[in-house]
Amino acid sequence: MSLRIYNTITRRKEEFKPLQAGIVKMYVCGVTVYDYCHLGHGRAYVVWDMVRRYLQTKYQVTYVQNITDIDDKILKRSQERGTTMQAIADQYIATYNEDMAKLNIQPADAYPRATESISEIIKLIEQLIKGGYAYAAGGDVYYAVQKFPNYGKLSGRKLEDMQSGASGRVDELEEYKRYPFDFALWKSAKPNEPFWASPWGDGRPGWHIECSAMVRSRLGETIDIHAGGADLQFPHHENEIAQSEAAYAKPLAKYWMHNGFVNIDGEKMSKSLHNFKTIRDLLCHFEPMAIRLFILQAQYRQPIDFTEEAIKAATKGWETIRDAMLFAKDFGAKLGWTDLALPSRETVQAAIVGFEEAMDDDFNTSVALSYVFELAKKLCSERNSLLHSGSTDKDTDVLYQKWQALSYMTNVLGFVADSPTQDPDNDESVINDSEIEVLIQQRREAKQSKNYGESDRLRNLLKAQGITLIDQKDGTTRWIRD
Ligand SMILES: Nc1ncnc2c1ncn2[C@@H]1O[C@H](COP(=O)(O)OP(=O)(O)OP(=O)(O)O)[C@@H](O)[C@H]1O
Ligand SMILES: [Zn+2]
């Protein structure tokens, strides 16, 4: 069987055929950097990492993921903290990288930042104005959605229906818009905001245009896979299509992929709903690979309900996989195994047929994991007999083949069994002073907005990491390490 991918734009599973033989160009929409990542973000990037790893077994993959470092939310956070947008962005890019490394997500081949792509963005906007798809008004530039006949082709929304369902209100900051669903490509500078010079005056780019410009500059006019969370289908990806396809008259991407949400009590985990668990918080209680397993137990398009019990259950599952992965390290010498390196696909091909069929069926990791568990349980039962009686009555060559197949599959799914050796003086799992200050500041903001649940959560989070807070009479907070 060959790989089939559910393509959001055609609404069906299609055989995957890259544009150019042997090569895959993949672009994933990245985070807006103004806070710690939560489990929903973790899911998105674990899923795209798994897709990338599986594609890497057959193709040469170039994976680009942008960083949105210009945005109202980043600006607001920088004003609250009395610092610059860049300082906020740098801080949360660093914490993003730390969290994702713990989940064993491979770094992207490039992480273009919006602030570093301004000239490409301006060029693209100029091209859209020239083509009659965009208009400048009052220092802003808007995309005229009615000029793009295919508007709505990804999300299946029609402008007529959207219009009858809309209240007709126009954002007061976008007063120059001619039509309610037009969207900003460039926003004129407001007082105390960072800005860049442009042919339309000082200002900053809108969100959607950055991805169109970065796909073009990093990967080209048409790419193989464009991916992101299901909430990005509309308006973000719809608008990216409108921009890029109007400018270059070519499809932006051949396959559009979208991951399902992590929900809590039936609602999307999100910062704005205050119902989120940060990856950092979860890593205080759970092993990173248990979180990775929790995410991959579901097929990537299905919703996942977050509960602590479900991650506890995934922890048990992970321990079985981990012990089986470590089988060769623990017993290989005793059994006379000499080659403990990761096997090639050719070596294990016959033993991974079911696993690959599941992965070929739109990356069905839920079924693929059943093949991992089948082998892991067998290896763990041998592990028990080796631990208790010091020997096994099984054919050691057969056991070796099982271990090789398991190693191959777990590697494709991105699991690592060895906990990284830690230098106690440079232990990333120990919260550092600046991270403590950030959490104290967040707690102060939570208290100011009378969100006492959140302020208690932050106090407990710090307590769990051995940090005790002492509130002072003057409103400041001191802290000590236990
Ligand atoms: N609960 C979730 N489940 C799965 N994916 C999510 C979830 N929340 C965000 N994502 C995905 O994470 C990626 C980065 O999201 P982004 O930084 O834009 O945050 P966001 O969607 O605004 O999150 P929030 O709603 O919490 O502010 C996007 O692809 C988004 O779809
Ligand atoms: Zn994007």
Short mmCIF file of C-alpha atoms and ligand atoms in Angstrom, two decimals:
data_model
loop_
_atom_site.label_atom_id
_atom_site.label_comp_id
_atom_site.label_asym_id
_atom_site.label_seq_id
_atom_site.Cartn_x
_atom_site.Cartn_y
_atom_site.Cartn_z
CA MET A 1 0.00 0.00 0.00
CA SER A 2 1.17 3.51 -0.63
CA LEU A 3 0.75 6.49 1.66
CA ARG A 4 -2.67 8.11 1.64
CA ILE A 5 -3.26 11.50 3.24
CA TYR A 6 -6.54 13.18 4.13
CA ASN A 7 -6.44 16.41 2.15
CA THR A 8 -8.62 19.09 3.76
CA ILE A 9 -9.06 20.91 0.47
CA THR A 10 -10.54 17.91 -1.39
CA ARG A 11 -12.10 16.46 1.78
CA ARG A 12 -10.90 12.95 1.06
CA LYS A 13 -7.92 10.66 1.46
CA GLU A 14 -5.60 10.84 -1.54
CA GLU A 15 -2.54 8.95 -2.58
CA PHE A 16 0.53 10.97 -1.64
CA LYS A 17 2.63 11.89 -4.66
CA PRO A 18 5.24 14.57 -4.06
CA LEU A 19 5.59 17.29 -6.66
CA GLN A 20 9.17 16.27 -7.30
CA ALA A 21 10.21 12.61 -7.01
CA GLY A 22 11.86 11.79 -3.70
CA ILE A 23 11.52 15.28 -2.21
CA VAL A 24 8.90 16.70 0.16
CA LYS A 25 8.51 20.37 1.00
CA MET A 26 6.50 20.88 4.17
CA TYR A 27 5.45 24.10 5.89
CA VAL A 28 3.84 24.18 9.33
CA CYS A 29 2.35 27.29 10.91
CA GLY A 30 4.26 28.00 14.09
CA VAL A 31 3.43 29.55 17.44
CA THR A 32 2.69 33.12 18.35
CA VAL A 33 5.36 33.67 20.96
CA TYR A 34 3.94 35.45 24.02
CA ASP A 35 3.50 32.67 26.58
CA TYR A 36 4.47 29.13 27.47
CA CYS A 37 3.18 26.40 25.17
CA HIS A 38 0.29 24.28 26.37
CA LEU A 39 -0.58 20.68 25.62
CA GLY A 40 -2.63 21.71 22.57
CA HIS A 41 0.49 23.24 21.01
CA GLY A 42 2.42 20.16 22.11
CA ARG A 43 -0.03 17.98 20.23
CA ALA A 44 0.25 20.01 17.05
CA TYR A 45 4.04 19.85 16.94
CA VAL A 46 4.31 16.20 18.05
CA VAL A 47 1.88 15.29 15.26
CA TRP A 48 3.80 17.20 12.56
CA ASP A 49 7.05 15.76 13.87
CA MET A 50 5.60 12.25 13.54
CA VAL A 51 4.42 13.00 9.99
CA ARG A 52 7.84 14.38 9.12
CA ARG A 53 9.64 11.36 10.60
CA TYR A 54 7.47 8.92 8.68
CA LEU A 55 7.98 10.85 5.45
CA GLN A 56 11.73 10.82 6.14
CA THR A 57 11.69 7.02 5.88
CA LYS A 58 10.78 7.42 2.18
CA TYR A 59 11.69 10.95 1.10
CA GLN A 60 14.08 13.79 1.64
CA VAL A 61 11.98 16.26 3.64
CA THR A 62 12.49 19.99 4.07
CA TYR A 63 10.46 21.21 7.03
CA VAL A 64 9.93 24.93 7.63
CA GLN A 65 8.00 26.38 10.57
CA ASN A 66 7.49 30.09 11.05
CA ILE A 67 7.56 32.09 14.25
CA THR A 68 4.90 34.75 14.61
CA ASP A 69 6.78 37.45 16.49
CA ILE A 70 4.58 40.41 15.54
CA ASP A 71 1.07 40.27 16.93
CA ASP A 72 -1.38 42.17 19.14
CA LYS A 73 -1.02 39.62 21.92
CA ILE A 74 2.78 39.90 22.00
CA LEU A 75 2.48 43.67 21.94
CA LYS A 76 0.02 43.66 24.84
CA ARG A 77 2.26 41.35 26.88
CA SER A 78 5.29 43.56 26.25
CA GLN A 79 3.37 46.65 27.36
CA GLU A 80 2.16 44.88 30.53
CA ARG A 81 5.72 43.87 31.35
CA GLY A 82 7.28 47.19 30.38
CA THR A 83 9.59 45.56 27.86
CA THR A 84 9.94 45.18 24.11
CA MET A 85 8.06 42.88 21.78
CA GLN A 86 11.39 41.35 20.81
CA ALA A 87 12.29 40.55 24.43
CA ILE A 88 8.95 38.76 24.92
CA ALA A 89 9.36 36.89 21.64
CA ASP A 90 12.94 35.83 22.44
CA GLN A 91 11.94 34.59 25.87
CA TYR A 92 9.11 32.41 24.57
CA ILE A 93 11.04 31.17 21.56
CA ALA A 94 13.61 29.87 24.06
CA THR A 95 10.95 28.17 26.19
CA TYR A 96 9.27 26.76 23.06
CA ASN A 97 12.58 25.20 22.01
CA GLU A 98 13.16 23.72 25.46
CA ASP A 99 9.68 22.22 25.71
CA MET A 100 9.72 20.77 22.20
CA ALA A 101 13.20 19.28 22.69
CA LYS A 102 11.89 17.46 25.77
CA LEU A 103 9.10 15.97 23.66
CA ASN A 104 11.82 14.88 21.20
CA ILE A 105 10.56 17.05 18.37
CA GLN A 106 13.22 17.50 15.69
CA PRO A 107 14.14 21.13 15.12
CA ALA A 108 12.81 22.58 11.85
CA ASP A 109 15.19 23.10 8.94
CA ALA A 110 14.34 26.80 9.24
CA TYR A 111 12.35 28.94 11.67
CA PRO A 112 11.73 32.17 9.73
CA ARG A 113 10.49 35.02 11.91
CA ALA A 114 7.94 37.56 10.74
CA THR A 115 10.20 40.43 11.85
CA GLU A 116 12.96 39.09 9.60
CA SER A 117 10.69 38.77 6.56
CA ILE A 118 9.41 42.34 6.23
CA SER A 119 10.91 43.04 2.81
CA GLU A 120 9.40 39.82 1.33
CA ILE A 121 6.06 40.73 2.91
CA ILE A 122 6.11 44.25 1.46
CA LYS A 123 7.01 42.88 -1.99
CA LEU A 124 4.09 40.47 -1.90
CA ILE A 125 1.63 43.17 -0.79
CA GLU A 126 2.82 45.41 -3.64
CA GLN A 127 2.23 42.58 -6.07
CA LEU A 128 -1.31 42.05 -4.73
CA ILE A 129 -2.12 45.75 -5.06
CA LYS A 130 -0.76 45.75 -8.61
CA GLY A 131 -2.90 42.73 -9.49
CA GLY A 132 -6.04 44.46 -8.16
CA TYR A 133 -6.47 42.08 -5.19
CA ALA A 134 -5.61 44.57 -2.48
CA TYR A 135 -6.14 48.27 -1.76
CA ALA A 136 -4.37 50.81 0.42
CA ALA A 137 -6.50 53.04 2.61
CA GLY A 138 -5.55 55.36 5.48
CA GLY A 139 -2.09 53.83 5.91
CA ASP A 140 -3.52 50.28 6.02
CA VAL A 141 -3.65 47.77 3.18
CA TYR A 142 -6.52 45.29 2.86
CA TYR A 143 -7.08 42.20 0.78
CA ALA A 144 -10.34 42.43 -1.18
CA VAL A 145 -11.75 38.92 -0.77
CA GLN A 146 -14.45 39.45 -3.41
CA LYS A 147 -11.71 39.80 -6.04
CA PHE A 148 -10.55 36.22 -5.49
CA PRO A 149 -13.15 33.91 -7.08
CA ASN A 150 -11.99 30.82 -5.18
CA TYR A 151 -12.25 32.43 -1.77
CA GLY A 152 -13.62 29.79 0.61
CA LYS A 153 -12.38 26.73 -1.30
CA LEU A 154 -10.42 25.30 1.63
CA SER A 155 -12.92 25.85 4.41
CA GLY A 156 -16.00 25.36 2.25
CA ARG A 157 -17.38 28.74 3.37
CA LYS A 158 -19.14 30.97 0.89
CA LEU A 159 -18.95 34.71 1.22
CA GLU A 160 -22.72 35.04 0.68
CA ASP A 161 -23.45 32.69 3.62
CA MET A 162 -20.84 34.33 5.80
CA GLN A 163 -22.36 37.69 5.06
CA SER A 164 -25.89 36.72 5.98
CA GLY A 165 -24.59 35.20 9.24
CA ALA A 166 -22.42 38.18 10.14
CA SER A 167 -23.53 41.16 12.14
CA GLY A 168 -21.94 43.49 9.62
CA ARG A 169 -19.82 45.15 12.25
CA VAL A 170 -16.39 46.33 11.31
CA ASP A 171 -13.49 46.32 13.73
CA GLU A 172 -13.04 49.97 14.69
CA LEU A 173 -9.29 49.67 14.11
CA GLU A 174 -10.03 48.61 10.55
CA GLU A 175 -12.27 51.50 9.65
CA TYR A 176 -10.96 51.76 6.10
CA LYS A 177 -12.10 48.31 5.12
CA ARG A 178 -14.48 48.30 2.17
CA TYR A 179 -16.09 44.95 2.86
CA PRO A 180 -16.48 43.20 6.24
CA PHE A 181 -14.49 40.08 5.27
CA ASP A 182 -11.57 41.92 3.73
CA PHE A 183 -8.55 41.43 5.95
CA ALA A 184 -5.49 43.53 6.79
CA LEU A 185 -2.24 42.89 4.98
CA TRP A 186 -0.58 45.94 6.51
CA LYS A 187 -1.64 47.96 9.57
CA SER A 188 -0.58 51.56 10.07
CA ALA A 189 1.50 52.25 13.18
CA LYS A 190 -0.37 53.19 16.34
CA PRO A 191 1.33 55.29 19.07
CA ASN A 192 3.93 53.32 21.10
CA GLU A 193 3.91 50.36 18.75
CA PRO A 194 6.92 48.98 16.90
CA PHE A 195 6.78 49.73 13.20
CA TRP A 196 8.57 49.28 9.90
CA ALA A 197 8.73 51.70 6.98
CA SER A 198 6.66 50.78 3.94
CA PRO A 199 5.29 52.41 0.77
CA TRP A 200 2.03 52.97 2.72
CA GLY A 201 3.72 54.61 5.70
CA ASP A 202 5.06 53.21 8.96
CA GLY A 203 3.26 50.12 10.16
CA ARG A 204 3.39 46.37 10.62
CA PRO A 205 2.19 43.34 8.66
CA GLY A 206 -1.02 41.41 9.35
CA TRP A 207 -0.75 37.79 10.45
CA HIS A 208 -1.77 35.88 7.29
CA ILE A 209 0.62 37.60 4.90
CA GLU A 210 3.71 36.47 6.82
CA CYS A 211 3.09 32.80 6.01
CA SER A 212 2.46 33.45 2.31
CA ALA A 213 5.71 35.41 2.12
CA MET A 214 7.74 32.85 4.07
CA VAL A 215 6.46 29.82 2.14
CA ARG A 216 7.46 31.60 -1.06
CA SER A 217 10.89 32.69 0.16
CA ARG A 218 11.84 29.45 1.91
CA LEU A 219 10.18 26.72 -0.16
CA GLY A 220 8.81 28.15 -3.41
CA GLU A 221 5.46 28.93 -5.03
CA THR A 222 3.88 25.48 -4.62
CA ILE A 223 4.75 23.11 -1.78
CA ASP A 224 3.74 19.53 -1.01
CA ILE A 225 2.25 19.83 2.46
CA HIS A 226 0.94 22.80 4.38
CA ALA A 227 -0.14 21.98 7.92
CA GLY A 228 -1.55 23.44 11.11
CA GLY A 229 -4.28 23.06 13.71
CA ALA A 230 -7.91 22.70 12.61
CA ASP A 231 -8.64 26.26 13.78
CA LEU A 232 -6.24 27.57 11.15
CA GLN A 233 -8.38 26.35 8.23
CA PHE A 234 -10.37 29.54 8.48
CA PRO A 235 -9.46 32.31 8.23
CA HIS A 236 -5.68 31.81 8.32
CA HIS A 237 -5.14 29.17 5.64
CA GLU A 238 -8.02 30.41 3.50
CA ASN A 239 -6.36 33.81 3.49
CA GLU A 240 -2.93 32.37 2.77
CA ILE A 241 -4.42 30.67 -0.31
CA ALA A 242 -6.11 33.90 -1.40
CA GLN A 243 -2.84 35.84 -1.09
CA SER A 244 -0.41 33.34 -2.61
CA GLU A 245 -2.60 32.04 -5.39
CA ALA A 246 -3.64 35.55 -6.45
CA ALA A 247 0.02 36.61 -6.55
CA TYR A 248 1.60 33.56 -8.21
CA ALA A 249 -1.35 31.96 -10.06
CA LYS A 250 -0.31 28.52 -8.78
CA PRO A 251 -1.70 26.28 -6.03
CA LEU A 252 -0.05 27.14 -2.72
CA ALA A 253 0.03 23.54 -1.49
CA LYS A 254 -0.88 20.15 -2.90
CA TYR A 255 -1.97 18.68 0.44
CA TRP A 256 -3.54 20.59 3.33
CA MET A 257 -3.38 18.80 6.67
CA HIS A 258 -5.00 19.82 9.97
CA ASN A 259 -4.64 18.35 13.42
CA GLY A 260 -7.57 17.92 15.83
CA PHE A 261 -7.71 19.70 19.18
CA VAL A 262 -6.78 18.75 22.67
CA ASN A 263 -9.97 19.52 24.57
CA ILE A 264 -10.73 19.96 28.24
CA ASP A 265 -14.33 19.29 29.30
CA GLY A 266 -15.36 19.40 25.66
CA GLU A 267 -13.74 22.79 24.92
CA LYS A 268 -10.55 23.54 22.99
CA MET A 269 -7.60 23.94 25.33
CA SER A 270 -6.59 27.55 24.80
CA LYS A 271 -4.95 30.47 26.46
CA SER A 272 -7.94 32.70 26.00
CA LEU A 273 -10.27 30.24 27.78
CA HIS A 274 -7.78 29.82 30.67
CA ASN A 275 -8.33 26.06 30.56
CA PHE A 276 -4.82 25.07 29.61
CA LYS A 277 -2.03 22.92 31.02
CA THR A 278 1.40 24.08 30.04
CA ILE A 279 3.88 21.49 28.83
CA ARG A 280 6.22 22.66 31.62
CA ASP A 281 3.60 22.10 34.24
CA LEU A 282 2.86 18.61 32.92
CA LEU A 283 6.57 17.78 32.76
CA CYS A 284 6.78 18.38 36.51
CA HIS A 285 4.53 15.34 36.95
CA PHE A 286 4.83 13.18 33.87
CA GLU A 287 7.58 11.80 31.68
CA PRO A 288 7.90 13.56 28.33
CA MET A 289 7.55 10.30 26.40
CA ALA A 290 4.34 9.48 28.30
CA ILE A 291 2.97 12.79 27.01
CA ARG A 292 4.16 11.96 23.51
CA LEU A 293 2.43 8.56 23.73
CA PHE A 294 -0.74 10.19 25.09
CA ILE A 295 -0.80 12.39 21.98
CA LEU A 296 -0.01 9.66 19.45
CA GLN A 297 -2.57 7.22 20.86
CA ALA A 298 -5.19 9.14 18.88
CA GLN A 299 -5.19 9.49 15.11
CA TYR A 300 -4.06 13.06 14.47
CA ARG A 301 -7.39 14.38 13.15
CA GLN A 302 -9.45 13.09 16.08
CA PRO A 303 -10.09 15.21 19.16
CA ILE A 304 -8.30 14.24 22.39
CA ASP A 305 -9.85 14.79 25.81
CA PHE A 306 -7.27 15.80 28.35
CA THR A 307 -7.50 14.26 31.80
CA GLU A 308 -4.68 13.54 34.25
CA GLU A 309 -5.94 9.93 34.44
CA ALA A 310 -5.45 9.51 30.70
CA ILE A 311 -1.83 10.68 30.97
CA LYS A 312 -1.30 8.38 33.97
CA ALA A 313 -2.58 5.50 31.83
CA ALA A 314 -0.25 6.57 29.01
CA THR A 315 2.62 6.54 31.54
CA LYS A 316 2.01 2.84 32.18
CA GLY A 317 1.96 2.19 28.45
CA TRP A 318 5.15 4.17 28.01
CA GLU A 319 6.92 2.14 30.72
CA THR A 320 6.16 -1.05 28.76
CA ILE A 321 7.50 0.47 25.52
CA ARG A 322 10.56 1.92 27.30
CA ASP A 323 11.50 -1.36 29.00
CA ALA A 324 11.17 -3.16 25.68
CA MET A 325 13.31 -0.52 23.92
CA LEU A 326 15.99 -0.94 26.61
CA PHE A 327 15.91 -4.73 26.28
CA ALA A 328 19.04 -4.86 24.12
CA LYS A 329 20.96 -2.48 26.38
CA ASP A 330 19.99 -4.50 29.46
CA PHE A 331 20.35 -8.05 28.11
CA GLY A 332 21.97 -7.85 24.66
CA ALA A 333 25.48 -8.70 25.90
CA LYS A 334 24.14 -11.68 27.85
CA LEU A 335 22.32 -12.97 24.78
CA GLY A 336 25.32 -12.45 22.52
CA TRP A 337 23.83 -9.60 20.48
CA THR A 338 26.61 -7.56 18.96
CA ASP A 339 24.88 -5.00 16.73
CA LEU A 340 22.64 -2.76 18.81
CA ALA A 341 22.43 0.06 16.24
CA LEU A 342 19.13 1.27 14.84
CA PRO A 343 18.19 -1.15 12.03
CA SER A 344 17.51 0.00 8.47
CA ARG A 345 14.03 -0.25 6.99
CA GLU A 346 15.19 -3.08 4.69
CA THR A 347 16.36 -5.17 7.64
CA VAL A 348 12.99 -5.08 9.40
CA GLN A 349 10.68 -4.73 6.38
CA ALA A 350 8.88 -8.05 6.80
CA ALA A 351 8.15 -7.38 10.48
CA ILE A 352 6.70 -3.89 10.03
CA VAL A 353 4.11 -4.52 7.33
CA GLY A 354 1.12 -3.94 9.64
CA PHE A 355 2.75 -0.88 11.21
CA GLU A 356 3.42 0.70 7.81
CA GLU A 357 -0.08 -0.08 6.58
CA ALA A 358 -1.47 1.82 9.55
CA MET A 359 0.90 4.74 8.99
CA ASP A 360 0.10 4.72 5.26
CA ASP A 361 -3.57 5.10 6.15
CA ASP A 362 -3.36 8.83 6.90
CA PHE A 363 -0.83 8.33 9.72
CA ASN A 364 -3.06 6.19 11.90
CA THR A 365 -0.75 6.09 14.91
CA SER A 366 -3.53 4.66 17.03
CA VAL A 367 -3.41 1.39 15.04
CA ALA A 368 0.35 1.63 14.43
CA LEU A 369 0.91 1.67 18.19
CA SER A 370 -0.97 -1.62 18.56
CA TYR A 371 1.91 -3.26 16.63
CA VAL A 372 4.42 -1.55 18.90
CA PHE A 373 2.61 -2.80 22.01
CA GLU A 374 2.33 -6.33 20.67
CA LEU A 375 6.12 -6.59 20.41
CA ALA A 376 6.78 -4.56 23.55
CA LYS A 377 4.65 -6.89 25.68
CA LYS A 378 6.47 -9.95 24.35
CA LEU A 379 9.87 -8.40 25.05
CA CYS A 380 8.77 -7.30 28.53
CA SER A 381 7.64 -10.78 29.42
CA GLU A 382 11.07 -12.11 28.36
CA ARG A 383 12.62 -9.31 30.37
CA ASN A 384 10.76 -10.58 33.44
CA SER A 385 11.95 -14.12 32.99
CA LEU A 386 15.52 -12.92 32.42
CA LEU A 387 15.32 -10.82 35.57
CA HIS A 388 13.83 -13.59 37.68
CA SER A 389 15.43 -16.77 36.39
CA GLY A 390 18.43 -15.28 34.60
CA SER A 391 17.63 -17.10 31.37
CA THR A 392 15.12 -17.41 28.53
CA ASP A 393 13.87 -20.48 26.65
CA LYS A 394 13.04 -18.38 23.57
CA ASP A 395 15.09 -18.37 20.36
CA THR A 396 17.38 -15.38 20.87
CA ASP A 397 17.51 -14.65 17.11
CA VAL A 398 13.73 -14.30 17.07
CA LEU A 399 13.89 -12.04 20.12
CA TYR A 400 16.56 -9.96 18.39
CA GLN A 401 14.36 -9.52 15.32
CA LYS A 402 11.48 -8.43 17.53
CA TRP A 403 13.68 -5.92 19.28
CA GLN A 404 14.96 -4.56 15.96
CA ALA A 405 11.42 -4.14 14.61
CA LEU A 406 10.37 -2.42 17.83
CA SER A 407 13.38 -0.08 17.67
CA TYR A 408 12.59 0.86 14.12
CA MET A 409 8.92 1.61 14.82
CA THR A 410 9.55 3.57 18.02
CA ASN A 411 12.18 5.62 16.22
CA VAL A 412 9.67 6.50 13.48
CA LEU A 413 7.22 7.59 16.18
CA GLY A 414 9.95 9.63 17.86
CA PHE A 415 10.28 7.84 21.20
CA VAL A 416 13.56 7.87 23.11
CA ALA A 417 14.13 5.48 25.99
CA ASP A 418 17.33 6.75 27.53
CA SER A 419 16.76 9.73 29.72
CA PRO A 420 19.38 12.28 28.68
CA THR A 421 22.32 12.38 31.07
CA GLN A 422 21.99 15.45 33.19
CA ASP A 423 24.63 17.78 34.39
CA PRO A 424 23.28 18.74 37.83
CA ASP A 425 24.83 22.22 37.58
CA ASN A 426 23.12 22.84 34.30
CA ASP A 427 19.93 20.90 34.84
CA GLU A 428 17.22 22.24 32.56
CA SER A 429 14.55 20.51 34.60
CA VAL A 430 15.38 22.88 37.48
CA ILE A 431 13.46 26.11 37.08
CA ASN A 432 15.81 29.06 36.68
CA ASP A 433 15.54 32.51 38.25
CA SER A 434 14.16 34.31 35.21
CA GLU A 435 11.49 31.64 34.73
CA ILE A 436 10.49 32.09 38.37
CA GLU A 437 10.22 35.86 37.87
CA VAL A 438 8.02 35.34 34.82
CA LEU A 439 5.64 33.10 36.76
CA ILE A 440 5.54 35.55 39.68
CA GLN A 441 4.66 38.32 37.24
CA GLN A 442 1.91 36.16 35.70
CA ARG A 443 0.56 35.45 39.19
CA ARG A 444 0.52 39.17 39.99
CA GLU A 445 -1.47 39.82 36.79
CA ALA A 446 -3.87 36.98 37.64
CA LYS A 447 -4.44 38.45 41.11
CA GLN A 448 -4.97 41.92 39.68
CA SER A 449 -7.68 40.57 37.43
CA LYS A 450 -9.14 38.64 40.40
CA ASN A 451 -8.40 35.29 38.76
CA TYR A 452 -7.54 33.63 42.06
CA GLY A 453 -7.79 30.11 40.64
CA GLU A 454 -4.96 30.96 38.24
CA SER A 455 -2.86 32.70 40.90
CA ASP A 456 -3.18 29.63 43.17
CA ARG A 457 -2.28 27.37 40.27
CA LEU A 458 0.90 29.35 39.69
CA ARG A 459 1.81 29.31 43.38
CA ASN A 460 1.32 25.51 43.44
CA LEU A 461 3.24 25.09 40.23
CA LEU A 462 6.22 26.87 41.79
CA LYS A 463 5.80 24.93 45.02
CA ALA A 464 5.99 21.67 43.06
CA GLN A 465 9.36 22.84 41.78
CA GLY A 466 10.62 23.64 45.26
CA ILE A 467 9.98 27.39 45.17
CA THR A 468 8.12 29.03 48.05
CA LEU A 469 6.59 32.45 47.52
CA ILE A 470 6.43 35.06 50.28
CA ASP A 471 4.06 37.94 49.58
CA GLN A 472 5.32 41.23 51.07
CA LYS A 473 3.23 44.03 52.53
CA ASP A 474 4.26 46.38 49.72
CA GLY A 475 2.70 44.09 47.12
CA THR A 476 5.96 42.55 45.89
CA THR A 477 6.73 38.84 46.18
CA ARG A 478 9.95 37.29 47.45
CA TRP A 479 10.85 33.69 46.73
CA ILE A 480 13.09 31.03 48.22
CA ARG A 481 14.22 27.65 47.02
CA ASP A 482 13.29 24.86 49.46
N1 LIG B 1 -6.02 22.89 21.96
C1 LIG B 1 -5.31 22.68 20.85
N2 LIG B 1 -5.25 21.46 20.29
C2 LIG B 1 -4.51 21.23 19.18
N3 LIG B 1 -3.80 22.18 18.53
C3 LIG B 1 -3.82 23.43 19.04
C4 LIG B 1 -4.57 23.75 20.22
N4 LIG B 1 -4.39 25.06 20.50
C5 LIG B 1 -3.57 25.55 19.54
N5 LIG B 1 -3.23 24.58 18.66
C6 LIG B 1 -2.37 24.72 17.47
O1 LIG B 1 -1.10 25.17 17.87
C7 LIG B 1 -0.51 25.94 16.81
C8 LIG B 1 0.06 27.25 17.35
O2 LIG B 1 -0.99 28.03 17.80
P1 LIG B 1 -0.94 29.56 18.19
O3 LIG B 1 0.36 29.97 18.74
O4 LIG B 1 -1.50 30.33 17.06
O5 LIG B 1 -1.90 29.51 19.44
P2 LIG B 1 -3.43 29.63 19.53
O6 LIG B 1 -4.16 28.70 18.61
O7 LIG B 1 -3.75 31.07 19.46
O8 LIG B 1 -3.57 29.06 20.98
P3 LIG B 1 -4.52 29.68 22.08
O9 LIG B 1 -5.91 29.55 21.55
O10 LIG B 1 -4.27 28.86 23.28
O11 LIG B 1 -4.07 31.11 22.25
C9 LIG B 1 -1.63 26.14 15.77
O12 LIG B 1 -1.42 25.23 14.71
C10 LIG B 1 -2.87 25.81 16.54
O13 LIG B 1 -3.89 25.33 15.69
ZN ZN B 2 0.50 30.25 8.82
#
